[in-house]
């Protein structure tokens, strides 16, 4: 018998940044032999960066947690999964009954956006806890953009992205896609695409207070005073009106409030704002003319335009420029992706919807309004420190390291030590998780299936890709969706021994019945039964992916559109 296991080639989407590159992995004996870019990937065409190749090291890292840890007498000790959940069941429900749901805060971080199990099941956990104290990494970097598009286009994730492969003019503010490969703009190999744009005669203009890597490859780089983008953007919009360059074209019938915008920018002539942003007035006017004159152009702003005093206004003005120059929803302009699944903006009747609402609740201490149901991360420390009804007494952190990633981490670290109880679902013992009482290790990305919920909605090209788990999970280690569901069961009083598959079936059936309107009418009821029967061979995230694909814009609608897509099996 040979001891040499055959080498197999498998494919997986890289979960380490928003670019979502397709990887090709050679596997033998449940070990990764090599990782490279997948040439035949329909979206990333073989592109890979050094981080992608490091997935092997992440998986093999001896420091990555594989067993739950419980803190006993100030020291972490390894525990079984049953012991860890029992400890949580002993300590969490009494806090919920004594102080109510809001006493248990949750914080969810970046990697969750790439882990369908965490992203899909986090709302189930938050609902089971009954907490309004939900904090996320999005509030550290991108909420201004989501607020702006929510108010402008009706959905938090309706972010128009530059159609870089057809554009011939790009104005980039406060972003460094040469390094990041795009953010709220999924664009693997920005470098190659930028080069191609310039090779076909197009131009890239970068506005950044720093000579960034992206500025270095642009045709023009303008330094700006940090935080002054709002003045530049107002000056650009002013110029469009002033020089009669506004061309709405076919967008005219979708635009309201044009007069209010014109009146609003009246006082912000380039001559007045130039010194504020460190530009000269002629450069601002020239930039507005270039943008208006280009047939296929897009304006794109990212972190630098979000994390500043007027972040929301800047984010809105970026798309105001796209609209006023007729470049929104145009080939080669700023376009809306049409994701195959999970995109709210592809459901329902076009042109109608509830829009977004903000400020339904405010944070207890500073009165910060919620957006998308989330409160600013910077409010977490004060919610723990400040006594009174509704004080945060416990925390569940999920794939998040706010002690390192949020401002004033030292204050937060001290606040975490005041908690009565803390649980982390995380793969490392680090600045944040060391404050926890119980750490539940999530799976290595290579042990997890992958389908992008979020990034298809920001992609420069539509695509739908699914990856099977590449490596087998260690025996008795639950997938992350089951970890969150078991926590939800504990919070709801169902107990740590809950049958998670059965609990998942119940919750999923509830979702399907709600989405088909089954409670209200019997025809919809039998439709819901048929859908549930058609999906009964699946469970967990797979079942939700199939449901979302089949009811999505390209889906088979459970037989109504026989050519539509279904789960590949
Ligand atoms: N100084 C500084 N601060 C910053 C930024 C900066 O550039 N500089 N950037 C800001 C930005 S843009 C953002 S988005 C935030 C990000 O803020 P966070 O989301 O808090 O930071 P990350 O480092 O992405 O979080 C990683 C956490 O998830 C864990 N983790 C990694 N993979 C997995 C997994 O598969 N499963 C589980 N369960 N856990 C996992 C890690 O161990 C770590 O604890 O930081 C912001 N803060
Ligand atoms: N290699 C790598 N890639 C990543 C990440 C990573 O950690 N490493 N993180 C990922 C994450 S979570 C995110 S959110 C994205 C971020 O992706 P990007 O937004 O593309 O990247 P940043 O490096 O944050 O670029 C922000 C730029 O804004 C500039 N800037 C700062 N202040 C101002 C200002 O006031 N005005 C203007 N106009 N510019 C300003 C900075 O100089 C910087 O060049 O990257 C993602 N990709
Ligand atoms: S660019 Fe991002 S998605 Fe692509 S290989 Fe690098 S880390 Fe992974
Ligand atoms: Mo970010």
XYZ file of C-alpha atoms and ligand atoms in Angstrom:
672
model
C 0.000 0.000 0.000
C 1.341 3.430 -0.904
C 1.676 5.977 1.878
C 1.810 8.739 -0.723
C -1.688 10.266 -0.987
C -2.615 11.537 -4.424
C -2.314 15.270 -4.958
C -5.577 16.950 -5.881
C -6.219 20.398 -7.324
C -9.050 22.417 -5.836
C -10.292 25.977 -6.156
C -11.262 28.480 -3.525
C -12.042 32.156 -3.243
C -9.552 34.066 -1.123
C -11.299 35.468 1.972
C -8.538 37.859 3.015
C -9.656 41.056 1.322
C -12.478 42.498 -0.736
C -10.875 41.550 -4.066
C -12.127 37.948 -3.712
C -9.513 36.367 -5.978
C -9.940 32.806 -7.180
C -7.154 30.550 -5.904
C -5.863 27.208 -7.118
C -4.637 24.922 -4.348
C -2.762 21.656 -4.507
C -3.786 19.390 -1.642
C -2.416 16.120 -0.396
C -3.231 14.242 2.810
C -5.421 17.083 4.068
C -2.409 19.435 3.736
C -1.945 22.389 1.420
C 1.035 21.852 -0.865
C 0.793 25.097 -2.820
C -1.455 28.061 -3.566
C -1.490 30.129 -6.749
C -3.906 32.354 -8.640
C -6.548 30.413 -10.584
C -5.996 31.343 -14.239
C -9.449 30.145 -15.326
C -11.292 32.036 -12.570
C -14.125 33.906 -14.280
C -13.613 36.993 -12.145
C -9.980 37.378 -11.104
C -8.298 35.542 -14.029
C -5.308 34.274 -12.067
C -4.495 37.379 -10.043
C -3.106 36.756 -6.550
C -1.255 38.898 -4.016
C 1.174 37.682 -1.318
C -1.618 37.554 1.267
C -3.535 34.984 -0.794
C -0.584 32.600 -0.789
C -0.310 33.006 3.005
C -3.600 31.164 3.661
C -1.503 28.019 4.032
C 0.545 29.654 6.810
C -2.619 30.927 8.499
C -4.009 27.410 8.479
C -0.805 25.829 9.798
C -0.007 28.601 12.284
C 0.588 26.888 15.642
C -0.798 29.991 17.364
C -4.179 29.653 15.636
C -6.663 28.398 18.221
C -8.064 24.945 17.661
C -9.617 24.222 21.054
C -11.919 26.380 23.186
C -10.288 28.235 26.055
C -11.848 29.010 29.426
C -10.284 31.507 31.802
C -9.872 29.951 35.253
C -8.246 32.013 38.000
C -6.997 34.492 35.412
C -5.383 31.853 33.178
C -6.698 30.330 29.976
C -7.047 26.557 29.990
C -8.062 24.360 27.070
C -11.558 22.933 27.313
C -13.854 20.706 25.302
C -16.645 22.297 23.271
C -19.211 20.877 25.686
C -17.392 22.422 28.667
C -17.090 25.787 26.928
C -20.793 25.948 26.051
C -21.704 24.756 29.559
C -19.665 27.616 31.033
C -21.498 30.088 28.797
C -24.840 28.595 29.769
C -23.911 28.974 33.437
C -22.959 32.644 33.125
C -24.836 34.315 30.262
C -28.563 33.647 30.925
C -28.458 35.012 34.518
C -27.086 38.316 33.190
C -29.808 38.460 30.540
C -32.563 37.809 33.085
C -31.166 40.265 35.609
C -30.386 43.149 33.238
C -32.181 42.521 29.915
C -30.932 41.995 26.361
C -29.169 45.345 25.997
C -26.806 44.361 28.806
C -25.122 41.975 26.375
C -23.335 43.857 23.609
C -21.995 42.254 20.452
C -19.151 43.353 18.264
C -18.528 41.885 14.855
C -15.425 42.474 12.746
C -14.084 42.349 9.247
C -13.431 38.631 8.685
C -17.137 37.980 9.256
C -17.845 39.682 5.935
C -15.958 36.818 4.276
C -17.462 34.008 6.324
C -20.999 33.202 5.334
C -21.602 31.213 8.505
C -20.794 34.204 10.700
C -22.590 36.755 8.562
C -25.798 34.736 8.125
C -26.092 33.583 11.704
C -25.045 36.765 13.498
C -28.541 38.296 13.095
C -30.012 35.121 14.631
C -27.739 35.547 17.653
C -28.460 39.275 18.021
C -32.193 38.581 17.848
C -31.967 35.801 20.413
C -30.066 38.093 22.777
C -32.592 40.862 22.181
C -29.806 43.419 22.255
C -29.671 46.789 20.538
C -26.027 47.169 21.460
C -24.566 45.983 18.173
C -21.179 47.373 17.182
C -19.238 46.583 14.004
C -16.018 47.305 12.163
C -18.108 49.015 9.439
C -18.594 51.931 11.788
C -14.821 52.413 11.842
C -14.430 52.927 8.132
C -17.419 52.839 5.811
C -20.685 53.824 7.449
C -20.654 57.312 5.873
C -20.724 55.742 2.410
C -23.473 53.313 3.371
C -25.537 56.099 4.880
C -25.112 58.254 1.776
C -26.106 55.504 -0.681
C -28.902 54.370 1.625
C -30.464 57.816 1.589
C -29.775 58.397 -2.111
C -30.555 54.995 -3.659
C -32.726 53.337 -1.019
C -30.495 50.520 0.200
C -27.415 50.425 2.420
C -25.502 48.268 -0.039
C -26.483 50.004 -3.292
C -22.990 51.314 -3.871
C -22.254 52.204 -7.494
C -18.745 51.104 -8.498
C -16.494 52.270 -11.332
C -16.766 50.128 -14.458
C -12.998 50.272 -14.726
C -12.658 48.031 -17.772
C -14.706 50.415 -19.923
C -14.011 53.795 -18.295
C -11.698 56.337 -19.841
C -11.527 58.745 -16.924
C -11.328 57.913 -13.223
C -11.253 60.421 -10.380
C -10.150 58.644 -7.179
C -10.298 60.370 -3.801
C -8.974 58.963 -0.530
C -8.393 55.418 -1.750
C -5.337 53.385 -2.497
C -6.542 50.486 -4.651
C -3.005 49.741 -5.847
C -2.493 48.275 -2.384
C -6.016 47.492 -1.192
C -7.368 46.143 -4.509
C -10.456 48.191 -3.880
C -12.852 48.661 -1.022
C -16.607 48.908 -1.516
C -15.314 48.179 -5.014
C -14.280 44.573 -5.582
C -11.628 44.861 -8.240
C -8.837 42.261 -8.212
C -5.688 43.354 -10.033
C -6.431 47.070 -9.955
C -2.852 47.545 -11.118
C -3.438 45.643 -14.381
C -6.798 47.277 -14.991
C -5.401 50.766 -14.379
C -2.563 50.055 -16.774
C -5.011 48.874 -19.439
C -7.167 51.978 -18.928
C -4.184 54.230 -19.513
C -2.964 52.138 -22.449
C -6.279 52.772 -24.234
C -5.819 56.520 -23.778
C -7.772 56.948 -20.523
C -6.714 59.075 -17.553
C -6.577 58.504 -13.818
C -6.596 61.432 -11.412
C -5.894 60.862 -7.706
C -6.681 63.211 -4.828
C -4.754 62.244 -1.693
C -2.760 64.158 0.935
C -0.068 61.543 0.466
C 1.819 60.363 -2.596
C 0.235 56.938 -2.401
C 1.065 53.940 -4.578
C -2.074 54.744 -6.592
C -1.041 58.381 -6.969
C 2.298 57.165 -8.271
C 0.710 55.372 -11.242
C -1.893 58.073 -11.993
C -1.757 60.702 -14.727
C -2.366 63.445 -12.191
C -1.988 63.529 -8.426
C -3.356 66.435 -6.427
C -2.380 66.830 -2.804
C -5.297 67.866 -0.615
C -5.413 69.147 2.935
C -6.583 66.204 5.086
C -10.298 66.462 5.806
C -10.898 69.095 3.126
C -12.440 66.914 0.404
C -15.858 68.340 1.115
C -14.699 71.752 -0.128
C -13.173 70.319 -3.290
C -16.307 68.277 -4.027
C -18.603 71.266 -3.409
C -16.378 73.354 -5.683
C -16.630 70.712 -8.420
C -20.428 70.530 -8.168
C -20.599 74.348 -8.135
C -18.547 74.469 -11.339
C -20.855 72.016 -13.117
C -23.810 74.341 -12.482
C -21.823 77.554 -12.969
C -20.406 76.507 -16.341
C -23.611 74.788 -17.479
C -21.959 71.386 -17.594
C -24.803 69.458 -15.929
C -25.947 66.635 -18.261
C -28.425 64.310 -16.627
C -29.401 62.535 -19.833
C -31.595 59.501 -19.187
C -31.096 59.924 -15.427
C -33.349 63.020 -15.480
C -36.525 61.058 -14.760
C -34.949 59.461 -11.678
C -33.557 62.646 -10.152
C -35.259 64.817 -7.574
C -33.974 67.887 -5.761
C -31.704 69.248 -8.490
C -32.643 72.842 -7.639
C -31.877 72.274 -3.968
C -28.431 70.945 -4.845
C -27.736 73.936 -7.085
C -28.826 76.333 -4.348
C -26.801 74.402 -1.760
C -23.504 74.721 -3.629
C -24.006 78.351 -4.686
C -21.642 79.748 -2.083
C -18.905 77.213 -2.745
C -17.222 78.575 -5.850
C -13.762 77.155 -6.622
C -12.348 80.595 -5.952
C -13.737 80.463 -2.400
C -12.927 76.858 -1.502
C -9.521 76.567 -3.193
C -7.426 77.674 -0.235
C -9.398 75.431 2.159
C -8.422 72.310 0.236
C -5.005 73.469 -0.903
C -5.919 73.575 -4.599
C -5.961 76.506 -6.964
C -9.329 77.490 -8.367
C -8.385 76.840 -11.981
C -7.421 73.242 -11.176
C -10.851 72.644 -9.644
C -12.619 74.127 -12.669
C -10.400 72.144 -15.025
C -11.152 68.912 -13.136
C -14.911 69.532 -13.364
C -14.597 70.147 -17.109
C -12.570 66.966 -17.628
C -15.137 64.927 -15.725
C -18.084 66.450 -17.576
C -16.342 66.134 -20.940
C -15.346 62.483 -20.614
C -17.738 60.081 -22.264
C -17.095 57.212 -19.863
C -16.026 58.405 -16.445
C -16.520 57.671 -12.766
C -15.733 59.339 -9.458
C -14.779 57.007 -6.601
C -14.060 57.889 -2.979
C -13.100 55.576 -0.158
C -11.588 55.542 3.330
C -9.933 58.964 3.074
C -13.297 60.518 2.211
C -15.227 58.524 4.855
C -13.159 58.803 8.007
C -13.397 62.559 8.348
C -15.765 65.137 9.806
C -17.881 65.484 6.649
C -17.599 61.838 5.596
C -21.269 61.387 4.755
C -21.466 64.617 2.804
C -18.300 63.697 0.863
C -19.653 60.235 0.107
C -22.912 61.732 -1.147
C -21.147 64.397 -3.243
C -19.073 61.705 -4.991
C -22.297 60.217 -6.363
C -23.843 63.639 -6.963
C -20.922 64.224 -9.350
C -21.592 60.874 -11.033
C -25.251 61.819 -11.476
C -24.761 65.416 -12.661
C -22.274 64.347 -15.325
C -24.590 61.552 -16.524
C -22.072 58.877 -15.563
C -24.207 56.984 -13.051
C -25.509 53.612 -14.194
C -23.750 54.071 -17.545
C -21.276 51.747 -19.224
C -17.802 52.893 -18.271
C -19.254 54.972 -15.445
C -20.316 54.209 -11.873
C -22.574 51.170 -12.134
C -24.687 49.052 -9.796
C -23.674 45.398 -9.637
C -26.515 42.876 -9.904
C -25.586 40.094 -7.513
C -27.004 36.612 -7.996
C -27.999 36.229 -4.357
C -28.586 38.112 -1.114
C -28.893 41.564 -2.718
C -31.948 43.374 -1.397
C -31.812 45.809 -4.306
C -32.588 42.992 -6.759
C -35.766 41.898 -4.981
C -39.280 43.281 -5.302
C -40.621 45.672 -7.903
C -38.137 48.108 -9.481
C -38.700 51.685 -8.417
C -40.507 50.848 -5.203
C -39.229 50.128 -1.737
C -39.226 51.312 1.826
C -35.927 53.160 1.624
C -33.779 53.359 4.719
C -34.444 54.698 8.186
C -31.815 55.808 10.676
C -31.863 56.903 14.282
C -34.657 54.502 15.337
C -32.576 54.144 18.489
C -29.770 56.120 20.018
C -26.851 54.933 22.073
C -27.549 55.300 25.790
C -24.586 57.453 26.784
C -23.724 59.742 23.842
C -27.024 59.515 21.997
C -25.357 58.415 18.744
C -28.008 57.290 16.232
C -28.018 53.720 14.934
C -27.390 53.192 11.246
C -28.217 49.785 9.743
C -28.993 48.747 13.311
C -25.391 49.367 14.337
C -23.890 51.818 16.803
C -20.466 53.442 16.404
C -17.649 51.277 17.754
C -16.233 54.273 19.605
C -19.307 54.244 21.881
C -18.642 50.727 23.185
C -16.229 51.698 25.984
C -18.554 54.321 27.497
C -21.518 51.919 27.369
C -19.513 49.505 29.537
C -18.108 52.183 31.867
C -21.254 54.218 32.553
C -23.540 52.835 35.289
C -27.329 52.929 35.060
C -30.187 51.060 33.435
C -29.056 49.481 30.177
C -25.371 49.372 31.092
C -23.397 46.816 29.069
C -22.370 43.987 31.430
C -21.323 41.316 28.951
C -19.862 41.183 25.461
C -19.746 38.683 22.640
C -16.975 39.545 20.171
C -17.005 37.828 16.820
C -13.994 37.987 14.483
C -13.170 41.410 15.789
C -10.192 43.018 17.467
C -11.455 46.457 18.513
C -8.765 46.973 21.163
C -6.363 47.188 18.231
C -8.638 48.427 15.456
C -10.738 51.134 17.079
C -9.587 54.526 18.333
C -8.544 54.710 21.969
C -8.062 50.971 22.290
C -6.454 51.341 25.719
C -9.655 52.762 27.154
C -11.640 49.936 25.607
C -9.204 47.347 26.988
C -9.699 48.750 30.494
C -13.480 48.746 30.003
C -13.449 45.098 28.886
C -11.902 44.197 32.226
C -14.960 45.651 33.981
C -17.361 43.272 32.210
C -19.091 40.522 34.157
C -18.669 38.134 31.252
C -17.129 38.066 27.792
C -17.149 35.466 25.021
C -15.038 35.664 21.850
C -15.569 33.680 18.676
C -12.110 34.104 17.222
C -9.163 32.167 15.866
C -6.474 33.959 17.918
C -5.699 34.936 21.465
C -4.986 38.641 20.975
C -5.401 42.211 22.306
C -9.193 41.824 22.505
C -9.822 38.136 23.085
C -7.434 37.990 26.038
C -10.123 39.859 27.981
C -12.662 37.089 27.307
C -13.787 34.442 29.788
C -14.442 31.915 27.038
C -12.916 31.808 23.553
C -14.574 29.638 20.935
C -12.246 29.085 17.975
C -13.779 29.668 14.555
C -12.668 27.521 11.674
C -9.719 28.155 9.426
C -11.040 29.590 6.143
C -9.730 26.511 4.333
C -12.052 24.304 6.423
C -15.059 26.372 5.501
C -17.280 26.604 2.437
C -17.345 30.005 0.785
C -19.927 32.107 -0.970
C -19.688 35.890 -1.030
C -22.764 37.573 0.349
C -21.329 41.059 0.472
C -18.687 41.508 -2.188
C -20.755 40.430 -5.159
C -22.725 43.553 -4.407
C -19.619 45.723 -4.871
C -17.989 43.867 -7.760
C -16.913 45.584 -10.950
C -18.305 42.566 -12.872
C -21.224 40.325 -11.958
C -20.243 36.820 -10.958
C -21.346 34.011 -8.664
C -18.750 31.601 -7.313
C -18.955 28.940 -4.651
C -16.113 27.030 -2.968
C -16.388 23.758 -1.091
C -14.280 23.428 2.058
C -10.728 22.641 0.945
C -9.589 20.760 4.048
C -11.488 18.534 6.447
C -12.363 20.120 9.785
C -10.968 18.535 12.905
C -13.382 16.009 14.342
C -15.870 17.442 16.891
C -15.129 21.052 15.834
C -18.414 22.727 14.875
C -18.672 25.066 11.877
C -18.988 28.726 12.803
C -22.698 28.927 11.973
C -23.380 26.228 14.549
C -21.292 28.057 17.148
C -23.441 31.166 16.735
C -26.649 29.159 16.679
C -25.746 27.358 19.895
C -25.021 30.721 21.518
C -28.430 31.909 20.268
C -30.066 28.824 21.790
C -28.394 29.506 25.138
C -29.564 33.133 25.026
C -33.124 32.027 24.225
C -33.229 29.536 27.062
C -33.188 26.500 24.786
C -29.980 25.379 26.402
C -26.527 24.400 25.218
C -27.715 20.852 24.440
C -30.063 22.091 21.718
C -30.287 20.095 18.495
C -28.767 22.816 16.294
C -29.903 21.236 13.037
C -33.493 21.145 14.219
C -33.243 24.720 15.537
C -31.820 25.772 12.162
C -34.718 24.033 10.347
C -37.248 25.936 12.456
C -35.605 29.308 11.919
C -35.194 28.732 8.194
C -38.807 27.614 7.808
C -39.856 30.799 9.621
C -37.822 32.899 7.179
C -39.306 31.186 4.136
C -42.854 31.514 5.450
C -42.322 35.197 6.175
C -40.764 35.925 2.781
C -43.592 34.183 0.901
C -46.258 35.822 3.049
C -47.363 32.333 4.151
C -48.870 33.365 7.471
C -51.417 35.555 5.754
C -52.645 33.327 2.961
C -52.991 29.622 2.346
C -51.800 29.625 -1.270
C -48.553 31.242 -0.126
C -48.509 28.644 2.653
C -48.419 25.754 0.213
C -45.836 27.628 -1.877
C -43.648 27.898 1.238
C -44.119 24.159 1.896
C -43.030 23.378 -1.660
C -39.930 25.549 -1.292
C -39.020 23.893 2.002
C -39.498 20.437 0.477
C -37.312 21.356 -2.509
C -34.522 22.406 -0.122
C -34.937 19.649 2.447
C -31.735 17.872 1.371
C -29.683 20.913 2.450
C -29.028 22.616 5.766
C -27.145 25.555 7.262
C -25.572 28.123 4.945
C -25.855 25.835 1.881
C -29.624 25.859 2.162
C -29.685 29.631 2.479
C -27.402 30.023 -0.553
C -29.650 27.832 -2.696
C -32.755 29.673 -1.533
C -31.164 33.063 -2.255
C -29.849 31.965 -5.673
C -33.154 30.489 -6.764
C -35.193 33.500 -5.656
C -32.563 35.973 -6.892
C -32.530 37.889 -10.186
C -31.097 34.983 -12.196
C -32.763 32.199 -10.222
C -35.090 29.417 -11.407
C -37.776 30.665 -8.979
C -38.367 27.050 -7.984
C -39.395 25.965 -11.462
C -41.105 29.135 -12.657
C -38.038 30.037 -14.723
C -36.624 26.669 -15.818
C -33.473 28.212 -17.342
C -32.671 30.040 -14.114
C -29.795 29.067 -11.856
C -29.929 26.704 -8.905
C -27.358 25.360 -6.472
C -24.668 23.458 -8.389
C -24.832 19.828 -7.362
N -4.620 51.918 13.182
C -5.517 51.485 12.293
N -6.751 51.129 12.701
C -7.655 50.655 11.811
C -7.357 50.581 10.423
C -6.065 50.979 10.004
O -5.730 50.943 8.809
N -5.169 51.417 10.971
N -8.298 50.105 9.552
C -9.699 50.183 9.947
C -10.535 49.330 9.088
S -10.627 49.785 7.454
C -11.229 48.269 9.528
S -12.299 47.457 8.466
C -11.133 47.822 10.924
C -11.093 46.301 11.092
O -11.304 46.041 12.417
P -11.454 44.548 12.993
O -12.523 43.826 12.261
O -11.565 44.627 14.457
O -9.988 44.005 12.663
P -9.476 42.766 11.927
O -8.015 42.765 12.118
O -10.008 42.681 10.550
O -10.168 41.629 12.874
C -9.655 40.476 12.898
C -10.180 39.641 14.084
O -10.849 38.529 13.553
C -10.168 37.327 13.908
N -10.324 36.389 12.797
C -9.613 36.346 11.646
N -10.103 35.389 10.831
C -11.153 34.807 11.485
C -12.066 33.757 11.166
O -12.013 33.162 10.095
N -13.017 33.451 12.085
C -13.106 34.083 13.284
N -14.085 33.727 14.109
N -12.241 35.082 13.617
C -11.295 35.454 12.734
C -8.747 37.779 14.215
O -8.092 36.893 15.077
C -8.977 39.165 14.852
O -9.291 39.069 16.205
O -9.971 48.389 11.516
C -9.929 49.796 11.408
N -8.880 50.277 12.259
N -2.989 44.849 1.809
C -4.122 45.191 2.459
N -5.246 45.378 1.762
C -6.393 45.716 2.407
C -6.451 45.858 3.818
C -5.260 45.628 4.538
O -5.220 45.707 5.781
N -4.113 45.318 3.840
N -7.626 46.228 4.445
C -8.873 46.146 3.691
C -9.875 47.057 4.265
S -10.650 46.569 5.706
C -10.218 48.252 3.695
S -11.475 49.181 4.355
C -9.590 48.685 2.455
C -9.205 50.178 2.426
O -8.906 50.487 1.109
P -8.555 51.938 0.591
O -9.538 52.943 1.061
O -8.326 51.831 -0.866
O -7.108 52.107 1.235
P -6.450 53.023 2.350
O -5.047 52.589 2.457
O -7.280 53.051 3.563
O -6.424 54.395 1.583
C -6.919 55.552 2.060
C -6.170 56.714 1.391
O -6.790 57.888 1.851
C -5.791 58.864 2.049
N -6.331 59.903 2.921
C -6.192 60.048 4.255
N -6.858 61.172 4.657
C -7.415 61.720 3.549
C -8.234 62.872 3.306
O -8.578 63.632 4.198
N -8.618 63.084 2.028
C -8.254 62.288 0.995
N -8.688 62.569 -0.216
N -7.465 61.205 1.200
C -7.085 60.923 2.464
C -4.616 58.105 2.590
O -3.415 58.818 2.375
C -4.703 56.790 1.778
O -3.889 56.816 0.628
O -8.424 47.932 2.193
C -8.664 46.528 2.226
N -7.510 45.915 1.654
S -5.846 40.694 -3.404
Fe -7.091 40.125 -1.606
S -8.421 38.469 -2.336
Fe -6.724 38.689 -3.816
S -5.192 37.219 -3.136
Fe -4.700 39.186 -2.186
S -5.715 39.112 -0.172
Fe -6.628 37.510 -1.423
Mo -12.104 48.297 6.329
